[in-house]
Short mmCIF file of C-alpha atoms in Angstrom, two decimals:
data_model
loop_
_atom_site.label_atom_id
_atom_site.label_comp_id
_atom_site.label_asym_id
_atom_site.label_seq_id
_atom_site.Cartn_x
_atom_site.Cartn_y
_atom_site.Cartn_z
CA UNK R 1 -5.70 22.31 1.71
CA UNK R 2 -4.45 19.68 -0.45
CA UNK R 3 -4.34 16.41 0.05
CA UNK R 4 -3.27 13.19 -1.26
CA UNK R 5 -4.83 10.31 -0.43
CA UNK R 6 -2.35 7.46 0.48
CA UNK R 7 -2.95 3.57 1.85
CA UNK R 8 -2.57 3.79 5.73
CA UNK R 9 -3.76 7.67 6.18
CA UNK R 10 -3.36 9.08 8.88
CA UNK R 11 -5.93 11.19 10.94
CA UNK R 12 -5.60 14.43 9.18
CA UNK R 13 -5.99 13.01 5.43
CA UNK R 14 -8.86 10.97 6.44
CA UNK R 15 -10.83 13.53 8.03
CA UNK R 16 -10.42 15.40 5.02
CA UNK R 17 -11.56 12.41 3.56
CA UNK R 18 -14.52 12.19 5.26
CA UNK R 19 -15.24 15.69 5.01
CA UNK R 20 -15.09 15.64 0.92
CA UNK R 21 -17.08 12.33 0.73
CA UNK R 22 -20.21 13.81 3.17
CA UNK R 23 -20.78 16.70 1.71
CA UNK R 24 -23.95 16.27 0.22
CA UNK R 25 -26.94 18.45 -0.11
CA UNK R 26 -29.56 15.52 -0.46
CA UNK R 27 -27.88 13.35 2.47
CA UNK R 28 -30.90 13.40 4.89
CA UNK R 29 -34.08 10.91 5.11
CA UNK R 30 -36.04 11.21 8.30
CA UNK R 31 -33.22 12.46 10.15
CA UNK R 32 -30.62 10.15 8.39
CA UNK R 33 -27.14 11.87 7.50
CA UNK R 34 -23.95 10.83 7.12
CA UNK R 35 -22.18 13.13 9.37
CA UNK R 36 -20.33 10.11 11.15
CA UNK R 37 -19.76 7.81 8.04
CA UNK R 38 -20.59 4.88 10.86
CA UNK R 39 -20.47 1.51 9.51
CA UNK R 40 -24.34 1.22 9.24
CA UNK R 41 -27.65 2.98 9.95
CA UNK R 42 -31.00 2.76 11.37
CA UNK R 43 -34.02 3.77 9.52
CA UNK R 44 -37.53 3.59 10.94
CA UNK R 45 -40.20 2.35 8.71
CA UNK R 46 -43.75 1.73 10.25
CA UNK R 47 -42.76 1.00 13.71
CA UNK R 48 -40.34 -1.03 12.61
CA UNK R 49 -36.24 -0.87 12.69
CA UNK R 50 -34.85 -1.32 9.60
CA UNK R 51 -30.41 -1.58 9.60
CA UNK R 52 -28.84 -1.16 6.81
CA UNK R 53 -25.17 -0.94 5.50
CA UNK R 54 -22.62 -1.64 2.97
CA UNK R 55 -18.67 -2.27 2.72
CA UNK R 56 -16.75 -2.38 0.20
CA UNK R 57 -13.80 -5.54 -0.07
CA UNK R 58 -10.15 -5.70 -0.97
CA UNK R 59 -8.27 -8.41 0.71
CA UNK R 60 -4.56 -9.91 -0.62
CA UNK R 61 -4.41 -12.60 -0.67
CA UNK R 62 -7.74 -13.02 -1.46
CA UNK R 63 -7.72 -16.42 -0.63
CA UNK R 64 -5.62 -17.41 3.09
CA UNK R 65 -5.86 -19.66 6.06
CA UNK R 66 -9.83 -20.10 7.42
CA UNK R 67 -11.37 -18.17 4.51
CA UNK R 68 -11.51 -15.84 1.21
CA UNK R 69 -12.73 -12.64 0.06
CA UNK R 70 -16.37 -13.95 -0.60
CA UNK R 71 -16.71 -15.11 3.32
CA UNK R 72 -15.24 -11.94 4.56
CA UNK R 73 -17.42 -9.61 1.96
CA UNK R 74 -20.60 -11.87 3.46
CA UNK R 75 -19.30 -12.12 6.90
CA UNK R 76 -18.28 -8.46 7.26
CA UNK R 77 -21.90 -7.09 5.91
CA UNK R 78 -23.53 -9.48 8.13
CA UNK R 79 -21.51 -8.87 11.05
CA UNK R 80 -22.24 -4.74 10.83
CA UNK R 81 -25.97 -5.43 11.17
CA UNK R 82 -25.21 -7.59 13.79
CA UNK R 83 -23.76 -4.92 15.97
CA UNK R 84 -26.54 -3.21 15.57
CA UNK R 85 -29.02 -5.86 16.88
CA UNK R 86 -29.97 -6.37 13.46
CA UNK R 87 -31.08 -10.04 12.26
CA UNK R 88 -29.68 -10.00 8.13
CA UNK R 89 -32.63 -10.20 5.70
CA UNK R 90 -30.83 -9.76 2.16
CA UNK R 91 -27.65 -8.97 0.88
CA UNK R 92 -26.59 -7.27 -2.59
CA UNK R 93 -23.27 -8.11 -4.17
CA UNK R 94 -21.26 -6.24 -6.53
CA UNK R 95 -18.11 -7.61 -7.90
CA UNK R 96 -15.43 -5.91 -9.98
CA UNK R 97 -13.22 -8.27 -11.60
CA UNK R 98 -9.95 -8.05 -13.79
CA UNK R 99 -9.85 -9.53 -17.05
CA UNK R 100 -8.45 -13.23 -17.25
CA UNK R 101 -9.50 -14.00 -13.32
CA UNK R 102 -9.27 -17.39 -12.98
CA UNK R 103 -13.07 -19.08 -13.16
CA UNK R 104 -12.28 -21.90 -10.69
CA UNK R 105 -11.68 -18.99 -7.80
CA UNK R 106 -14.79 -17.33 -9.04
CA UNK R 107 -16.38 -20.64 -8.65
CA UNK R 108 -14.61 -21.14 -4.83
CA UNK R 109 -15.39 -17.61 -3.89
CA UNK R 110 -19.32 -17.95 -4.71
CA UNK R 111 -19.44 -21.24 -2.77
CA UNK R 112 -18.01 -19.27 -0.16
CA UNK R 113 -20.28 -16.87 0.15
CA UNK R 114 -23.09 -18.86 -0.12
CA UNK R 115 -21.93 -21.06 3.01
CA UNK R 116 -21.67 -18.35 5.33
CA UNK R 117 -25.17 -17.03 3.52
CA UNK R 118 -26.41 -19.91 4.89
CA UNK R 119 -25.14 -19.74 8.55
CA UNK R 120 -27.22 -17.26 9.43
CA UNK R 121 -30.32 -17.70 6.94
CA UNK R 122 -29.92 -14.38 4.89
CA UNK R 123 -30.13 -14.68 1.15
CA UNK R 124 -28.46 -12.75 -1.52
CA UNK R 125 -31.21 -11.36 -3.60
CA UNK R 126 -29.48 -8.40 -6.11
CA UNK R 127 -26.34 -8.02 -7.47
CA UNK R 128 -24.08 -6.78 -10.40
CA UNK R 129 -20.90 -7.55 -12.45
CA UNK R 130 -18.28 -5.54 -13.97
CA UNK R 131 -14.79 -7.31 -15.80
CA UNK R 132 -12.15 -4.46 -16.18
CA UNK R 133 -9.36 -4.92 -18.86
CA UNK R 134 -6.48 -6.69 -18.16
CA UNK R 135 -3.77 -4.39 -16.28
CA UNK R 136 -6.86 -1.78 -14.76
CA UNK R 137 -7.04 -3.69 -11.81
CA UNK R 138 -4.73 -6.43 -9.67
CA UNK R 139 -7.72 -8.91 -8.37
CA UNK R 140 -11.20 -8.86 -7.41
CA UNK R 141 -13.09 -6.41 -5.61
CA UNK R 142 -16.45 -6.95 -4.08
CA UNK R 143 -18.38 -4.83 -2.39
CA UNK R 144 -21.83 -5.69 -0.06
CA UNK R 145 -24.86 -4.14 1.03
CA UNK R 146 -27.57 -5.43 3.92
CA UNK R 147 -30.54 -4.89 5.39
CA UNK R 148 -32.11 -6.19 8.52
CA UNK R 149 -34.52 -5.86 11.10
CA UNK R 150 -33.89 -4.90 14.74
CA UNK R 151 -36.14 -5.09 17.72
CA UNK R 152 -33.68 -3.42 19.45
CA UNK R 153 -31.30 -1.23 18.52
CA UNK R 154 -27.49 -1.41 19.40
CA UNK R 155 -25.26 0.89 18.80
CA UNK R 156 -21.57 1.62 19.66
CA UNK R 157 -21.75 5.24 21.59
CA UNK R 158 -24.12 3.36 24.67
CA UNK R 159 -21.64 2.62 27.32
CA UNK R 160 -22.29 3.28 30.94
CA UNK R 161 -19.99 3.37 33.77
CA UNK R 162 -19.86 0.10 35.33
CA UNK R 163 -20.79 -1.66 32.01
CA UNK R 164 -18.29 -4.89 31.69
CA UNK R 165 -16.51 -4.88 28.34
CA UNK R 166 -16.36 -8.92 27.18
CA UNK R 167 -15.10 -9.67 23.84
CA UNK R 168 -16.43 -12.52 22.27
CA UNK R 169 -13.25 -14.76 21.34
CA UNK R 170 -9.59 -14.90 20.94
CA UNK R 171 -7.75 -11.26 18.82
CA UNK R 172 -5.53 -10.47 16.47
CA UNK R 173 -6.79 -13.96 14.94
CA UNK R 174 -7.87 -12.43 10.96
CA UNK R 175 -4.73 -9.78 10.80
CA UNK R 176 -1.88 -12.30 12.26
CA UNK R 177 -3.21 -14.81 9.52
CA UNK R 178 -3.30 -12.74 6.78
CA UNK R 179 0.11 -11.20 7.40
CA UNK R 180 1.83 -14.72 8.07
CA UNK R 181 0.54 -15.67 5.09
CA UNK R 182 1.97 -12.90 2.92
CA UNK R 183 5.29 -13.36 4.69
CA UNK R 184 5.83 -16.90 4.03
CA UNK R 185 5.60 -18.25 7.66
CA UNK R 186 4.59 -21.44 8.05
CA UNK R 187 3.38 -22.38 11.30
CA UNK R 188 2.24 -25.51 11.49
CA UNK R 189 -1.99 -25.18 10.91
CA UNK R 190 -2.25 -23.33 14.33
CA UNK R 191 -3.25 -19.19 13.31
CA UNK R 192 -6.31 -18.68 10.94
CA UNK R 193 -8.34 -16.12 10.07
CA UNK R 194 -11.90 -15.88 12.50
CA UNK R 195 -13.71 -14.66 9.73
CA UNK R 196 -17.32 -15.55 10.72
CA UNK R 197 -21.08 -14.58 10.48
CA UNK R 198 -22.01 -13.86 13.83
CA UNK R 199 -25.69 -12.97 14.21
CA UNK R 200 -26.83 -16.31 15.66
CA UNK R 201 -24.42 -15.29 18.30
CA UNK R 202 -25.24 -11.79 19.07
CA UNK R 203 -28.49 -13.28 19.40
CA UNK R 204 -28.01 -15.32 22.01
CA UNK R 205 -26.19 -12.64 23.67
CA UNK R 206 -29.08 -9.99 23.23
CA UNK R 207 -31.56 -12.73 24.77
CA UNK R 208 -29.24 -13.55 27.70
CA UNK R 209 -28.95 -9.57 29.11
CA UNK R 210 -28.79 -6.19 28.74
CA UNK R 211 -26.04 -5.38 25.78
CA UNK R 212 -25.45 -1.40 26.13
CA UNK R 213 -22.75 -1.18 23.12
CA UNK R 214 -21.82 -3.43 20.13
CA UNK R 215 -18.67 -3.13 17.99
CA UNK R 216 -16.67 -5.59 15.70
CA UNK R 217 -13.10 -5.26 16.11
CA UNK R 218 -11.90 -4.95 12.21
CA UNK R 219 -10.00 -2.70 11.02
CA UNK R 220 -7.57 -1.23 13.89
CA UNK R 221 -8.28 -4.58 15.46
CA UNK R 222 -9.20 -4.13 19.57
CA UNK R 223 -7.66 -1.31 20.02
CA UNK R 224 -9.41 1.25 17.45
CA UNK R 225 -12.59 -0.35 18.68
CA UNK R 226 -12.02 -0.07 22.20
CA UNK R 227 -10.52 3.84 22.00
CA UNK R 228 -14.35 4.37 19.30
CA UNK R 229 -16.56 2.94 21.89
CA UNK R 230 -15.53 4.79 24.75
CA UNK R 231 -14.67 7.97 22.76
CA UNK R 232 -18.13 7.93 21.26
CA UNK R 233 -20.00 7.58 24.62
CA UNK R 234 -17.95 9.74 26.84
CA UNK R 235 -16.38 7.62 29.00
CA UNK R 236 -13.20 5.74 30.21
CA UNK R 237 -12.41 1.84 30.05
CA UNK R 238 -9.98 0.22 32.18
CA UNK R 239 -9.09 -3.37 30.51
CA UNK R 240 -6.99 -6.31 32.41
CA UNK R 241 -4.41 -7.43 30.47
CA UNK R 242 -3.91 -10.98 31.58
CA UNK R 243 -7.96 -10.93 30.84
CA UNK R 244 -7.60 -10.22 26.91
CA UNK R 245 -8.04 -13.99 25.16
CA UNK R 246 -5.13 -14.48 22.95
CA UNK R 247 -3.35 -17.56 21.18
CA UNK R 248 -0.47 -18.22 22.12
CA UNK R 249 0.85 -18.68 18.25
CA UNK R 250 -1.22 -15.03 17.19
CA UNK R 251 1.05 -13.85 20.26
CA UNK R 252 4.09 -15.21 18.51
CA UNK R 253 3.76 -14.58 15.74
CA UNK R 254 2.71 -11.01 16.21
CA UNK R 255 6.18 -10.43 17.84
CA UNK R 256 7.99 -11.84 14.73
CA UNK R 257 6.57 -9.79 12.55
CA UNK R 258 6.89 -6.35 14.70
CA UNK R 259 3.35 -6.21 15.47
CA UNK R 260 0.57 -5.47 18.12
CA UNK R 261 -2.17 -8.06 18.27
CA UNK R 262 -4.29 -5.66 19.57
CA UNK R 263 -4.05 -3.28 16.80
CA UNK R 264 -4.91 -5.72 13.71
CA UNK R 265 -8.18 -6.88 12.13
CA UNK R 266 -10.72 -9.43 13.70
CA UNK R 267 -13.20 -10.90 11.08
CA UNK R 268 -15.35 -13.04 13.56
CA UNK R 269 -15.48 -11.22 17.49
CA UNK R 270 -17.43 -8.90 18.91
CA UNK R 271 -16.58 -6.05 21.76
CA UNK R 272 -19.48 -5.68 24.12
CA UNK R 273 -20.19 -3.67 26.66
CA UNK R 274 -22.82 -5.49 29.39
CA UNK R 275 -24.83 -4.40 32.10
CA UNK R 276 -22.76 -5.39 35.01
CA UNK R 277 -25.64 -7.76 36.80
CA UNK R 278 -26.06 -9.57 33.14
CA UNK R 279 -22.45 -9.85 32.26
CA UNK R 280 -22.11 -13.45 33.92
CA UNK R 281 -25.39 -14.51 31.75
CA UNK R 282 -24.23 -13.04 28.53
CA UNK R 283 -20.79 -14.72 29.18
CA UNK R 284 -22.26 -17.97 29.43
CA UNK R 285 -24.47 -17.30 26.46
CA UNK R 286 -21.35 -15.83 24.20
CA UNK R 287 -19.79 -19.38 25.57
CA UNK R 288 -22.71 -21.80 24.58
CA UNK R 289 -22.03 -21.10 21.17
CA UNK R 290 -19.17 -22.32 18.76
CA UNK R 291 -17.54 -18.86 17.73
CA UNK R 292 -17.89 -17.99 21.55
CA UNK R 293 -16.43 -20.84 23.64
CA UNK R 294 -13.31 -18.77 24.27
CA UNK R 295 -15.72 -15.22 25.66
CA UNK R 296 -14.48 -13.12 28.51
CA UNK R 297 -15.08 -10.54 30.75
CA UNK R 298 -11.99 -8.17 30.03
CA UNK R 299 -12.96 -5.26 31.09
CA UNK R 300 -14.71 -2.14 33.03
CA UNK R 301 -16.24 1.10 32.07
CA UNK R 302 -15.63 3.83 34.06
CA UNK R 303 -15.66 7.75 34.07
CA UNK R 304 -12.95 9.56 32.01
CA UNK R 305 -11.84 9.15 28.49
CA UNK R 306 -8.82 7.48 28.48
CA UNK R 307 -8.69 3.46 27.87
CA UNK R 308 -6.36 1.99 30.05
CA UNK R 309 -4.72 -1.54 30.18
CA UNK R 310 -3.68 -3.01 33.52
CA UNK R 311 -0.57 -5.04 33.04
CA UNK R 312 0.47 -8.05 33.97
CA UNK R 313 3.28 -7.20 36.24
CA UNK R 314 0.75 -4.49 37.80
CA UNK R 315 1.45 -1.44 35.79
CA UNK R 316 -0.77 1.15 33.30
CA UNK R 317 -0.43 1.59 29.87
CA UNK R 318 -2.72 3.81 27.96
CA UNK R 319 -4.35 1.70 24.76
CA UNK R 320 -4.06 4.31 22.08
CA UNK R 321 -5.75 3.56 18.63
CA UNK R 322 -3.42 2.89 15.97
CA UNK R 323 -1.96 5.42 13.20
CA UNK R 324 -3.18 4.36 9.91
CA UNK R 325 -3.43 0.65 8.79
CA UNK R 326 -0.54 -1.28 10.41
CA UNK R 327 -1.66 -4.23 8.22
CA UNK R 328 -3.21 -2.70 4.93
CA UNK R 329 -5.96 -5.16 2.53
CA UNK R 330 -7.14 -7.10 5.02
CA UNK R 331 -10.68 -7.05 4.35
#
């Protein structure tokens, strides 16, 4: 089989993809592989937990409206160990950089990253630099590694029927920015990125109630989430579609531009799926905090494996997830 690999693959070209970059000999540790690629991993040290994961960054513009590349490459590391129940220890930071980058955005893009360090009390501890000549390479690249510690473990395959599906904050909020950015559109202040550390609020959450499943909407937005949560642990989900929190601007503007909101990058929300006796306590938790004052409960899990939106003129739709990258560089 040959295959080119193209921006946006779909399915077929990026399980070949997968296949190629897993086949190692020397890929186990303990029982560690990396037969699902997932976006972090669990290694158990001394009866202790330890996450750990790494991501690689490539975002145009790399600066737009509510952040930059250094918040996202901080925010996106952080947020994977996160999902797992991981508090961040330290990060490592790599950066690839063309010749002639400007040093004021290097400057900007540090103090970025060491802002959102800061949020959530992680340091950055290792790191490395490489400049490429001039023409090799069209901005900055930076790529992330973290480790944590977990009491508990989350992962994103745990979802029982009956479990409530709450996501933590408004969607399509990262994607719609960055794409009405590139565009040109102007509108007024009101849509900016959510990019966000958020392990002071999974925290909360995790304290407040039983959390089953943890996933960060990125890439694929809500709906490639969604569609990996419930195809991972064997199950259906049935979400209300007057329920889902959206601006009214992302909603907007994602019709302007030909898009679904549900199908583009988040950089600061979490899906959940809650036990459904601690779902009212994790709510109010997710709400007590300032990236979760707009939570909700927008969904159910039930048996099957099909998601399912109920609309808001009382029909079905299936939520499918999306083919390739509808908005590509994003983070």
């Amino acid at each position: 089989m040959k295959v080119n690999l193209m921006h946006g693959a779909g399915g077929e070209v990026m399980g070949e993809l997968l296949r190629v970059i897993t086949n190692l000999e020397h890929n186990n540790a303990g029982g560690i592989g990396l037969e699902s690629l997932d976006d972090g991993a669990v290694i158990p040290l001394n009866g202790q937990n330890i996450v750990f994961t790494t991501d690689n960054h490539v975002v145009s513009p790399i600066f737009f409206p509510g952040g930059d590349i250094g918040r996202i490459a901080v925010c996106g590391t952080i947020n994977d160990l996160a999902m797992m129940g991981g508090r961040p220890i330290a990060l490592s930071c790599g950066m690839v950089i063309p010749e002639g980058f400007e040093v004021a955005d290097l400057e900007r893009i540090v103090a970025s990253m060491d802002a959102a360090l800061g949020e959530c009390g992680a340091n950055l501890v290792t790191g490395d630099t490489k400049v490429l000549e001039r023409g090799a390479l069209d901005t900055i690249v930076i790529n992330t590694a973290g480790i944590g510690v977990a009491d508990r473990v989350v992962r994103d395959n745990g979802l029982h029927a009956g479990d409530r599906i709450i996501v933590s904050g408004t969607i399509g909020d990262h994607g719609i920015a960055i794409m009405a950015h590139r565009e040109g559109f102007d509108f007024g202040g009101q849509i900016h990125s959510d990019v966000a550390p958020l392990w002071t609020l999974v925290e909360k959450a995790l304290a407040a109630g039983e959390i089953h499943a943890m996933k960060d909407p990125t890439r694929g937005g809500f709906a490639n989430a969604i569609n990996e949560m419930a195809r991972k642990s064997r199950v259906g989900v049935v979400i209300e579609e007057e329920a889902l929190p959206l601006r009214t601007s992302v909603r907007s503007a994602a019709g302007m531009l030909g898009i679904d909101p549900l199908e583009v990058a988040n950089e600061g929300k979490v899906v959940m799926g809650v036990a459904p006796g601690d779902a009212d306590a994790v709510l109010a938790a997710l709400r007590s905090h300032p990236y979760g004052r707009d939570a909700a409960i927008v969904g159910t899990v039930v048996e099957g494996s099909s998601v399912i939106m109920r609309t808001a003129i009382g029909g079905e739709r299936f939520i499918e997830p999306p083919v390739g990258d509808p908005v590509p560089r994003v983070c």
